[in-house]
Amino acid sequence: MNYSNLQPIPNLPRLDLPKVVIVGGGFAGLKLALGLRKSAFQIILLDKNNFHQFQPLFYQVATAGLEPSAISFPLRKIFHGVPNVSFRMAEAEGVDTNAKRLYTDIGYIDYDFLVLAMGADTNYFGAKNIEYFSTPMKTVSEALYIRNKIISNYERAINIPKMEDRKSLMNMVIVGGGPTGVELAGAMAELRNNVFPKDYPELSFKNMKVVLIEAGPKLLAAMSEQAQSHALDYLQKLGVEVFLATRVLDYDGKVVSLEGKEPIETQTLLWAAGIKPNRIEGFDASQYAGNGRMLVNEFNQLIGSEGVYVLGDQCILPGGEFPKGHPQVAQVAIQQARNLSKNLFRLIKGEQLVPFKYKDLGSMATVGKKLAVVDLPFFKFQGLLAWLTWLIVHLMAILGVKNKLFIFLNWSWNYLSFDPSLRLLIKPKYVRASERKELIEEKSS
Amino acid sequence: MNYSNLQPIPNLPRLDLPKVVIVGGGFAGLKLALGLRKSAFQIILLDKNNFHQFQPLFYQVATAGLEPSAISFPLRKIFHGVPNVSFRMAEAEGVDTNAKRLYTDIGYIDYDFLVLAMGADTNYFGAKNIEYFSTPMKTVSEALYIRNKIISNYERAINIPKMEDRKSLMNMVIVGGGPTGVELAGAMAELRNNVFPKDYPELSFKNMKVVLIEAGPKLLAAMSEQAQSHALDYLQKLGVEVFLATRVLDYDGKVVSLEGKEPIETQTLLWAAGIKPNRIEGFDASQYAGNGRMLVNEFNQLIGSEGVYVLGDQCILPGGEFPKGHPQVAQVAIQQARNLSKNLFRLIKGEQLVPFKYKDLGSMATVGKKLAVVDLPFFKFQGLLAWLTWLIVHLMAILGVKNKLFIFLNWSWNYLSFDPSLRLLIKPKYVRASERKELIEEKSS
């Protein structure tokens, strides 16, 4: 791309401090910006959205349990009254590492330190048809889209006379047996079991399938065998059909074909089977590992570029404890950001940098009401206690007192009523003709 | 339109009861359906959305104070376990009053009683440019669109180097001095005074205008003189520029030209200056008044068609107490629906019908925190007490315990923090290429 027409990003405060430009306001980027507020650095935080999103609860947005606003937090609000942090809603596009200049869709900016914390997007592993017809869930917007799509499908199904012809609108297939797939499948089954039959008394739900497909031999591959078998058991209790060691061959928007299994009719194929790191132009191919993660040293410095750091899902530290890279989870991103912020303070003081060391705090997944699995480093448990632990941990992790309060109330409400009330088909509607062109361009991009 | 290819709406329960088809799930339609549940009628309720929307609080959605879900209620949920009421998300298109058949976008349905409660949409009074470039607020989707548009404008403004060039993105002009316009203008001014300067410390808000334009000589024309002058005073206290007796001449998306006043640069022109009733095909021109309202008798029976009733904003009862028609407000719609549901019971029992008699319960509008005006039939008051009254009345009127609770908490939170946290640019995003065509068609329609 040609960046020669770009102007510098305007209206940034002129501070005589070294500039740290952070790309991405996810777990890593936000943690770093928070760590450096009121420091002797000028922070410019960029994100393509104006909010931080709490990815672990996307599935509850998709299944009408929570509002997007409950798990999203305006980035500007976090830095009210913090003069050394500026936010810009922008997409980073490329970099000139020699000139130390970052190019974005709103202009360029010169940095002293560039921190890439851009996370990852859905990976279809080259399956074009699946990419074309299936629905991913890597943003809160996509989660909301899933919710709208499912409700629309049911409103359409009720207008179809023959049961046979309704099947593909009612069945749901989820691909990927990691935490996202397991949590989505469980929540969808609960909707099918408890909510939809009351909303659509005219439809029969005996024939509605919720199917979870995993290519590997186990669900929750990163967890303990105990967690794996309990999760499978819980899903089956809720009526989810789980197909392990099963590969998706193709999808045409109506029928999923599977290796060694009958094809399934569905217009809702949710793809949670893989991720690939986001990237920008300007780096050398040698700076990437084969899977697209960027090669860093133990200080999260990008190998081969001065002053560039990479955090979280986007980076890989070759060798050492995790030869295939650290797990691409929130905890790694947060801990790397914390270590980097401390190292930047050390750098200024001329102190020795401290290498990153991952502390595994455990992992957990929830399948349904009172059904969850928790692996702590020295203690594994399941069921009601695990579910309560999951609730508390996620509540604590959510940013902001108001969001905590509203999520707590929503969960209590949904628990008591077994009937989340967010089944609303609301879209910010572009009504005016004058908006249409802009709209269509936006959607096609 | 040609309806000959339409099939009957499928999957409706076969009850041997007279069929009441209600078009519209607003205040009137919903009230009537609730009144007739568990009656000896079969009710089919149609709405183009799958939820009831609480119009009096749209302006709080537009100004980031409330989530759309707080003021929207899924229509299916309201009729859980009520076997004689069926809901369909559908748009009524036309009617054959001789055959007693209603045509919709999902099929036709034969009725014994047809009730039109379709409400009204924005009226631009033929001003094509204004219709093309301004933004209305007659649905919760449009309110959400306003919110997104304003936030987008500010995220764009901050990337513009010169103050002069930012003006049109920052200024807001609201046309229409009724309750909607007054409430919008007040809430926008509060955002400008208290929230935006913290979100965008790089921008100067001294030059940001919030302008309210009214063609008539007074704000809140339907209220008492006391309410009118207090509302004006409150708006001016909040820094709203109020132009009375001022007509909007034209708008090109950037500049509003006004009669006898300097033009104003703005990309945000909110149009709340008039409404026109919605309509469907198949009635005779003689059944409409000049303003598009349908002529009914004192039982809300449409004049000239047997078995058709019209409620609320869509109807007019000529002569009598209100020669220009009852005010187009929620209370009239609700009271007419209540009267009609009682009359339908009477009809079945062969009793005498009771004519509709409007009981004016008063009216109110809120301008800002602790600033509201209330006109009760025998008592008019303003200020803090009026504001508390407004809060309580609206809280009571909102459907559902959960919505009441969440709105109460939101209001308390916003009151204490003076900082609503819903400034999120979230759209259900259509990511897949396969969706684009459908999307574009939807948006162009």
mmCIF file of C-alpha atoms in Angstrom, chain A residues 105-398:
data_model
loop_
_atom_site.group_PDB
_atom_site.id
_atom_site.type_symbol
_atom_site.label_atom_id
_atom_site.label_comp_id
_atom_site.label_asym_id
_atom_site.label_seq_id
_atom_site.Cartn_x
_atom_site.Cartn_y
_atom_site.Cartn_z
ATOM 1 C CA ASP A 105 -6.551 4.689 8.387
ATOM 2 C CA ILE A 106 -6.680 8.057 10.160
ATOM 3 C CA GLY A 107 -3.060 9.135 9.518
ATOM 4 C CA TYR A 108 0.447 8.181 10.589
ATOM 5 C CA ILE A 109 2.153 8.436 13.941
ATOM 6 C CA ASP A 110 5.826 8.271 14.917
ATOM 7 C CA TYR A 111 6.634 6.080 17.872
ATOM 8 C CA ASP A 112 9.479 5.342 20.209
ATOM 9 C CA PHE A 113 7.907 2.068 21.217
ATOM 10 C CA LEU A 114 5.333 0.223 19.140
ATOM 11 C CA VAL A 115 3.288 -2.458 20.874
ATOM 12 C CA LEU A 116 1.221 -4.798 18.743
ATOM 13 C CA ALA A 117 -1.621 -6.365 20.699
ATOM 14 C CA MET A 118 -3.975 -6.983 17.816
ATOM 15 C CA GLY A 119 -5.244 -10.388 18.821
ATOM 16 C CA ALA A 120 -6.530 -12.967 16.391
ATOM 17 C CA ASP A 121 -9.416 -13.505 14.016
ATOM 18 C CA THR A 122 -11.290 -16.587 12.888
ATOM 19 C CA ASN A 123 -9.278 -19.179 10.945
ATOM 20 C CA TYR A 124 -11.084 -21.259 8.322
ATOM 21 C CA PHE A 125 -7.902 -23.071 7.330
ATOM 22 C CA GLY A 126 -8.518 -22.232 3.681
ATOM 23 C CA ALA A 127 -12.035 -23.707 3.487
ATOM 24 C CA LYS A 128 -13.586 -21.040 1.241
ATOM 25 C CA ASN A 129 -17.162 -22.352 1.292
ATOM 26 C CA ILE A 130 -17.179 -22.512 5.054
ATOM 27 C CA GLU A 131 -15.762 -19.012 5.314
ATOM 28 C CA TYR A 132 -18.433 -17.839 2.890
ATOM 29 C CA PHE A 133 -21.464 -19.420 4.538
ATOM 30 C CA SER A 134 -20.679 -19.965 8.213
ATOM 31 C CA THR A 135 -20.785 -17.418 11.028
ATOM 32 C CA PRO A 136 -17.804 -16.637 13.265
ATOM 33 C CA MET A 137 -17.844 -15.219 16.795
ATOM 34 C CA LYS A 138 -14.662 -13.252 17.393
ATOM 35 C CA THR A 139 -16.259 -9.865 18.126
ATOM 36 C CA VAL A 140 -19.249 -8.701 20.135
ATOM 37 C CA SER A 141 -20.772 -7.493 16.845
ATOM 38 C CA GLU A 142 -20.542 -10.994 15.447
ATOM 39 C CA ALA A 143 -22.088 -12.390 18.635
ATOM 40 C CA LEU A 144 -24.999 -9.979 18.284
ATOM 41 C CA TYR A 145 -25.307 -10.952 14.650
ATOM 42 C CA ILE A 146 -25.618 -14.604 15.659
ATOM 43 C CA ARG A 147 -28.418 -13.705 18.064
ATOM 44 C CA ASN A 148 -30.291 -11.769 15.379
ATOM 45 C CA LYS A 149 -29.767 -14.515 12.848
ATOM 46 C CA ILE A 150 -31.150 -17.228 15.113
ATOM 47 C CA ILE A 151 -34.227 -15.198 16.037
ATOM 48 C CA SER A 152 -34.817 -14.310 12.369
ATOM 49 C CA ASN A 153 -34.545 -17.969 11.442
ATOM 50 C CA TYR A 154 -37.237 -18.880 13.959
ATOM 51 C CA GLU A 155 -39.510 -16.084 12.820
ATOM 52 C CA ARG A 156 -39.077 -17.470 9.305
ATOM 53 C CA ALA A 157 -39.536 -21.101 10.363
ATOM 54 C CA ILE A 158 -42.942 -20.420 11.849
ATOM 55 C CA ASN A 159 -44.185 -19.296 8.425
ATOM 56 C CA ILE A 160 -43.226 -22.540 6.691
ATOM 57 C CA PRO A 161 -46.057 -25.064 6.469
ATOM 58 C CA LYS A 162 -44.109 -28.366 6.351
ATOM 59 C CA MET A 163 -41.921 -29.596 9.182
ATOM 60 C CA GLU A 164 -39.402 -31.033 6.698
ATOM 61 C CA ASP A 165 -38.825 -27.597 5.197
ATOM 62 C CA ARG A 166 -38.311 -25.966 8.590
ATOM 63 C CA LYS A 167 -35.491 -28.224 9.740
ATOM 64 C CA SER A 168 -32.582 -26.295 8.306
ATOM 65 C CA LEU A 169 -33.781 -23.079 9.990
ATOM 66 C CA MET A 170 -34.149 -24.750 13.376
ATOM 67 C CA ASN A 171 -31.051 -26.961 13.577
ATOM 68 C CA MET A 172 -27.821 -25.474 14.898
ATOM 69 C CA VAL A 173 -24.362 -26.801 14.270
ATOM 70 C CA ILE A 174 -21.329 -25.560 16.147
ATOM 71 C CA VAL A 175 -17.839 -26.480 14.979
ATOM 72 C CA GLY A 176 -14.953 -26.496 17.448
ATOM 73 C CA GLY A 177 -14.777 -28.289 20.786
ATOM 74 C CA GLY A 178 -12.808 -25.644 22.662
ATOM 75 C CA PRO A 179 -14.364 -23.553 25.439
ATOM 76 C CA THR A 180 -16.208 -21.288 22.950
ATOM 77 C CA GLY A 181 -17.817 -24.196 21.090
ATOM 78 C CA VAL A 182 -18.722 -26.050 24.289
ATOM 79 C CA GLU A 183 -20.230 -22.951 25.904
ATOM 80 C CA LEU A 184 -22.170 -22.005 22.779
ATOM 81 C CA ALA A 185 -23.543 -25.526 22.329
ATOM 82 C CA GLY A 186 -24.638 -25.752 25.954
ATOM 83 C CA ALA A 187 -26.343 -22.350 25.905
ATOM 84 C CA MET A 188 -28.083 -23.100 22.585
ATOM 85 C CA ALA A 189 -29.392 -26.370 24.008
ATOM 86 C CA GLU A 190 -30.765 -24.532 27.024
ATOM 87 C CA LEU A 191 -32.573 -22.111 24.712
ATOM 88 C CA ARG A 192 -34.004 -25.074 22.804
ATOM 89 C CA ASN A 193 -35.020 -26.883 25.990
ATOM 90 C CA ASN A 194 -36.448 -24.008 27.997
ATOM 91 C CA VAL A 195 -37.134 -20.893 25.982
ATOM 92 C CA PHE A 196 -37.982 -21.551 22.338
ATOM 93 C CA PRO A 197 -40.859 -23.963 23.031
ATOM 94 C CA LYS A 198 -42.585 -21.186 24.991
ATOM 95 C CA ASP A 199 -41.863 -18.580 22.301
ATOM 96 C CA TYR A 200 -42.967 -20.811 19.426
ATOM 97 C CA PRO A 201 -45.675 -23.115 20.778
ATOM 98 C CA GLU A 202 -46.713 -23.898 17.187
ATOM 99 C CA LEU A 203 -43.358 -25.557 16.399
ATOM 100 C CA SER A 204 -42.218 -28.974 17.533
ATOM 101 C CA PHE A 205 -38.769 -28.933 19.102
ATOM 102 C CA LYS A 206 -38.329 -32.698 19.304
ATOM 103 C CA ASN A 207 -36.635 -32.611 15.930
ATOM 104 C CA MET A 208 -34.451 -29.574 16.509
ATOM 105 C CA LYS A 209 -30.817 -30.604 16.685
ATOM 106 C CA VAL A 210 -27.954 -28.877 18.466
ATOM 107 C CA VAL A 211 -24.769 -30.499 17.193
ATOM 108 C CA LEU A 212 -21.198 -29.877 18.346
ATOM 109 C CA ILE A 213 -18.454 -31.064 16.033
ATOM 110 C CA GLU A 214 -14.794 -31.450 16.988
ATOM 111 C CA ALA A 215 -12.063 -32.710 14.685
ATOM 112 C CA GLY A 216 -9.886 -33.990 17.537
ATOM 113 C CA PRO A 217 -10.633 -36.957 19.796
ATOM 114 C CA LYS A 218 -11.585 -34.850 22.855
ATOM 115 C CA LEU A 219 -13.512 -31.722 23.827
ATOM 116 C CA LEU A 220 -11.575 -28.993 25.679
ATOM 117 C CA ALA A 221 -8.213 -30.373 24.503
ATOM 118 C CA ALA A 222 -6.261 -28.035 26.792
ATOM 119 C CA MET A 223 -8.032 -29.206 29.956
ATOM 120 C CA SER A 224 -7.800 -32.282 32.202
ATOM 121 C CA GLU A 225 -9.306 -35.613 31.262
ATOM 122 C CA GLN A 226 -11.721 -35.189 34.151
ATOM 123 C CA ALA A 227 -12.937 -31.857 32.743
ATOM 124 C CA GLN A 228 -13.200 -33.330 29.260
ATOM 125 C CA SER A 229 -15.377 -36.260 30.226
ATOM 126 C CA HIS A 230 -17.620 -34.170 32.473
ATOM 127 C CA ALA A 231 -18.126 -31.565 29.760
ATOM 128 C CA LEU A 232 -19.124 -34.299 27.305
ATOM 129 C CA ASP A 233 -21.490 -35.770 29.858
ATOM 130 C CA TYR A 234 -23.092 -32.387 30.609
ATOM 131 C CA LEU A 235 -23.580 -31.587 26.930
ATOM 132 C CA GLN A 236 -25.246 -34.925 26.316
ATOM 133 C CA LYS A 237 -27.479 -34.397 29.340
ATOM 134 C CA LEU A 238 -28.655 -31.145 27.758
ATOM 135 C CA GLY A 239 -29.360 -33.001 24.516
ATOM 136 C CA VAL A 240 -26.412 -31.801 22.450
ATOM 137 C CA GLU A 241 -25.226 -34.317 19.849
ATOM 138 C CA VAL A 242 -21.440 -34.339 20.127
ATOM 139 C CA PHE A 243 -19.420 -35.684 17.201
ATOM 140 C CA LEU A 244 -15.752 -36.164 18.144
ATOM 141 C CA ALA A 245 -12.954 -36.990 15.693
ATOM 142 C CA THR A 246 -15.224 -35.675 12.952
ATOM 143 C CA ARG A 247 -14.112 -33.333 10.205
ATOM 144 C CA VAL A 248 -16.357 -30.871 8.415
ATOM 145 C CA LEU A 249 -15.936 -31.463 4.696
ATOM 146 C CA ASP A 250 -18.074 -28.738 3.165
ATOM 147 C CA TYR A 251 -20.992 -26.381 3.698
ATOM 148 C CA ASP A 252 -23.289 -24.740 1.172
ATOM 149 C CA GLY A 253 -25.334 -22.583 3.524
ATOM 150 C CA LYS A 254 -28.005 -25.279 3.906
ATOM 151 C CA VAL A 255 -26.272 -28.620 4.480
ATOM 152 C CA VAL A 256 -23.025 -29.452 6.308
ATOM 153 C CA SER A 257 -21.254 -32.529 5.019
ATOM 154 C CA LEU A 258 -19.162 -34.477 7.478
ATOM 155 C CA GLU A 259 -16.509 -37.143 7.163
ATOM 156 C CA GLY A 260 -18.022 -40.552 7.885
ATOM 157 C CA LYS A 261 -21.359 -39.141 9.156
ATOM 158 C CA GLU A 262 -24.732 -38.272 7.698
ATOM 159 C CA PRO A 263 -24.915 -34.664 6.457
ATOM 160 C CA ILE A 264 -26.895 -32.211 8.638
ATOM 161 C CA GLU A 265 -29.399 -29.662 7.348
ATOM 162 C CA THR A 266 -28.742 -26.287 8.943
ATOM 163 C CA GLN A 267 -28.670 -22.628 8.012
ATOM 164 C CA THR A 268 -26.766 -21.855 11.208
ATOM 165 C CA LEU A 269 -23.192 -23.099 11.188
ATOM 166 C CA LEU A 270 -21.201 -21.404 13.931
ATOM 167 C CA TRP A 271 -17.465 -21.697 13.375
ATOM 168 C CA ALA A 272 -15.319 -21.694 16.511
ATOM 169 C CA ALA A 273 -12.666 -24.079 15.281
ATOM 170 C CA GLY A 274 -9.580 -21.952 14.992
ATOM 171 C CA ILE A 275 -7.944 -18.546 15.105
ATOM 172 C CA LYS A 276 -5.200 -16.766 13.193
ATOM 173 C CA PRO A 277 -3.292 -13.715 14.392
ATOM 174 C CA ASN A 278 -4.141 -10.347 12.912
ATOM 175 C CA ARG A 279 -1.319 -8.624 11.046
ATOM 176 C CA ILE A 280 -0.181 -5.370 9.453
ATOM 177 C CA GLU A 281 2.157 -4.641 6.550
ATOM 178 C CA GLY A 282 5.834 -3.788 6.841
ATOM 179 C CA PHE A 283 7.446 -6.744 8.580
ATOM 180 C CA ASP A 284 9.702 -9.361 7.064
ATOM 181 C CA ALA A 285 8.428 -12.890 6.474
ATOM 182 C CA SER A 286 11.252 -14.100 8.726
ATOM 183 C CA GLN A 287 9.602 -12.320 11.668
ATOM 184 C CA TYR A 288 6.588 -14.650 11.558
ATOM 185 C CA ALA A 289 6.234 -18.260 12.675
ATOM 186 C CA GLY A 290 4.434 -20.603 10.281
ATOM 187 C CA ASN A 291 1.101 -20.059 12.025
ATOM 188 C CA GLY A 292 1.293 -16.288 11.610
ATOM 189 C CA ARG A 293 2.351 -15.495 15.168
ATOM 190 C CA MET A 294 5.227 -13.007 15.396
ATOM 191 C CA LEU A 295 8.523 -14.184 16.858
ATOM 192 C CA VAL A 296 9.452 -12.444 20.099
ATOM 193 C CA ASN A 297 12.144 -12.878 22.730
ATOM 194 C CA GLU A 298 11.474 -13.373 26.442
ATOM 195 C CA PHE A 299 10.838 -9.623 26.824
ATOM 196 C CA ASN A 300 8.160 -9.700 24.103
ATOM 197 C CA GLN A 301 10.480 -7.728 21.818
ATOM 198 C CA LEU A 302 9.868 -8.519 18.179
ATOM 199 C CA ILE A 303 12.938 -10.246 16.785
ATOM 200 C CA GLY A 304 14.556 -8.220 14.020
ATOM 201 C CA SER A 305 12.933 -4.793 14.677
ATOM 202 C CA GLU A 306 14.044 -2.262 17.215
ATOM 203 C CA GLY A 307 11.461 -0.763 19.554
ATOM 204 C CA VAL A 308 8.630 -3.128 18.541
ATOM 205 C CA TYR A 309 6.854 -5.401 21.034
ATOM 206 C CA VAL A 310 4.160 -7.988 20.408
ATOM 207 C CA LEU A 311 1.752 -9.339 23.032
ATOM 208 C CA GLY A 312 -0.838 -12.069 23.477
ATOM 209 C CA ASP A 313 -2.364 -14.162 20.695
ATOM 210 C CA GLN A 314 -0.301 -12.346 18.108
ATOM 211 C CA CYS A 315 3.151 -13.418 19.368
ATOM 212 C CA ILE A 316 5.137 -16.582 19.936
ATOM 213 C CA LEU A 317 8.250 -17.149 22.044
ATOM 214 C CA PRO A 318 10.085 -20.002 20.352
ATOM 215 C CA GLY A 319 11.782 -22.691 22.472
ATOM 216 C CA GLY A 320 11.538 -22.835 26.242
ATOM 217 C CA GLU A 321 8.617 -24.168 28.216
ATOM 218 C CA PHE A 322 6.009 -23.897 25.456
ATOM 219 C CA PRO A 323 7.595 -25.096 22.210
ATOM 220 C CA LYS A 324 4.337 -24.533 20.287
ATOM 221 C CA GLY A 325 3.871 -21.129 21.885
ATOM 222 C CA HIS A 326 1.966 -20.060 24.979
ATOM 223 C CA PRO A 327 -1.751 -20.862 24.926
ATOM 224 C CA GLN A 328 -3.720 -18.105 23.169
ATOM 225 C CA VAL A 329 -5.776 -17.143 26.201
ATOM 226 C CA ALA A 330 -6.524 -13.968 28.129
ATOM 227 C CA GLN A 331 -4.192 -14.808 31.024
ATOM 228 C CA VAL A 332 -1.099 -14.960 28.810
ATOM 229 C CA ALA A 333 -1.985 -11.628 27.203
ATOM 230 C CA ILE A 334 -2.597 -9.966 30.563
ATOM 231 C CA GLN A 335 0.554 -11.325 32.181
ATOM 232 C CA GLN A 336 2.719 -10.357 29.199
ATOM 233 C CA ALA A 337 1.279 -6.826 29.260
ATOM 234 C CA ARG A 338 1.953 -6.548 32.972
ATOM 235 C CA ASN A 339 5.540 -7.706 32.491
ATOM 236 C CA LEU A 340 6.089 -5.321 29.585
ATOM 237 C CA SER A 341 4.754 -2.332 31.478
ATOM 238 C CA LYS A 342 7.156 -3.083 34.335
ATOM 239 C CA ASN A 343 10.012 -3.554 31.861
ATOM 240 C CA LEU A 344 9.318 -0.198 30.227
ATOM 241 C CA PHE A 345 9.667 1.444 33.635
ATOM 242 C CA ARG A 346 12.929 -0.490 34.148
ATOM 243 C CA LEU A 347 14.178 0.538 30.717
ATOM 244 C CA ILE A 348 13.804 4.217 31.554
ATOM 245 C CA LYS A 349 15.593 3.784 34.841
ATOM 246 C CA GLY A 350 18.381 1.830 33.092
ATOM 247 C CA GLU A 351 17.573 -1.309 35.078
ATOM 248 C CA GLN A 352 17.863 -4.894 33.899
ATOM 249 C CA LEU A 353 14.746 -6.209 32.097
ATOM 250 C CA VAL A 354 12.913 -9.199 33.565
ATOM 251 C CA PRO A 355 11.967 -12.052 31.201
ATOM 252 C CA PHE A 356 8.322 -13.096 30.889
ATOM 253 C CA LYS A 357 7.328 -16.153 32.883
ATOM 254 C CA TYR A 358 3.788 -17.537 32.456
ATOM 255 C CA LYS A 359 1.934 -18.476 35.597
ATOM 256 C CA ASP A 360 -0.891 -20.862 34.716
ATOM 257 C CA LEU A 361 -3.848 -19.929 36.901
ATOM 258 C CA GLY A 362 -5.987 -22.735 35.509
ATOM 259 C CA SER A 363 -8.864 -22.833 33.095
ATOM 260 C CA MET A 364 -12.602 -23.361 33.135
ATOM 261 C CA ALA A 365 -15.652 -23.704 30.929
ATOM 262 C CA THR A 366 -19.355 -23.629 31.618
ATOM 263 C CA VAL A 367 -21.824 -25.894 29.827
ATOM 264 C CA GLY A 368 -25.099 -24.854 31.398
ATOM 265 C CA LYS A 369 -26.890 -23.976 34.574
ATOM 266 C CA LYS A 370 -24.951 -25.577 37.465
ATOM 267 C CA LEU A 371 -22.831 -27.415 34.923
ATOM 268 C CA ALA A 372 -19.211 -26.294 34.611
ATOM 269 C CA VAL A 373 -15.687 -27.681 34.738
ATOM 270 C CA VAL A 374 -12.720 -26.051 36.474
ATOM 271 C CA ASP A 375 -9.045 -27.049 36.348
ATOM 272 C CA LEU A 376 -6.946 -25.243 38.916
ATOM 273 C CA PRO A 377 -3.235 -26.066 39.079
ATOM 274 C CA PHE A 378 -3.664 -28.382 42.070
ATOM 275 C CA PHE A 379 -7.394 -28.972 42.171
ATOM 276 C CA LYS A 380 -9.945 -29.996 39.576
ATOM 277 C CA PHE A 381 -13.672 -29.937 40.153
ATOM 278 C CA GLN A 382 -16.974 -29.924 38.299
ATOM 279 C CA GLY A 383 -20.698 -29.313 38.703
ATOM 280 C CA LEU A 384 -22.392 -26.722 40.896
ATOM 281 C CA LEU A 385 -19.254 -25.566 42.711
ATOM 282 C CA ALA A 386 -17.408 -25.216 39.417
ATOM 283 C CA TRP A 387 -20.320 -23.248 38.015
ATOM 284 C CA LEU A 388 -20.325 -20.845 40.956
ATOM 285 C CA THR A 389 -16.549 -20.474 40.661
ATOM 286 C CA TRP A 390 -16.924 -19.716 36.969
ATOM 287 C CA LEU A 391 -19.566 -17.073 37.695
ATOM 288 C CA ILE A 392 -17.488 -15.352 40.362
ATOM 289 C CA VAL A 393 -14.244 -15.397 38.366
ATOM 290 C CA HIS A 394 -15.912 -13.904 35.302
ATOM 291 C CA LEU A 395 -17.763 -11.323 37.328
ATOM 292 C CA MET A 396 -14.523 -10.212 38.959
ATOM 293 C CA ALA A 397 -12.753 -10.048 35.602
ATOM 294 C CA ILE A 398 -15.339 -7.776 33.991
#
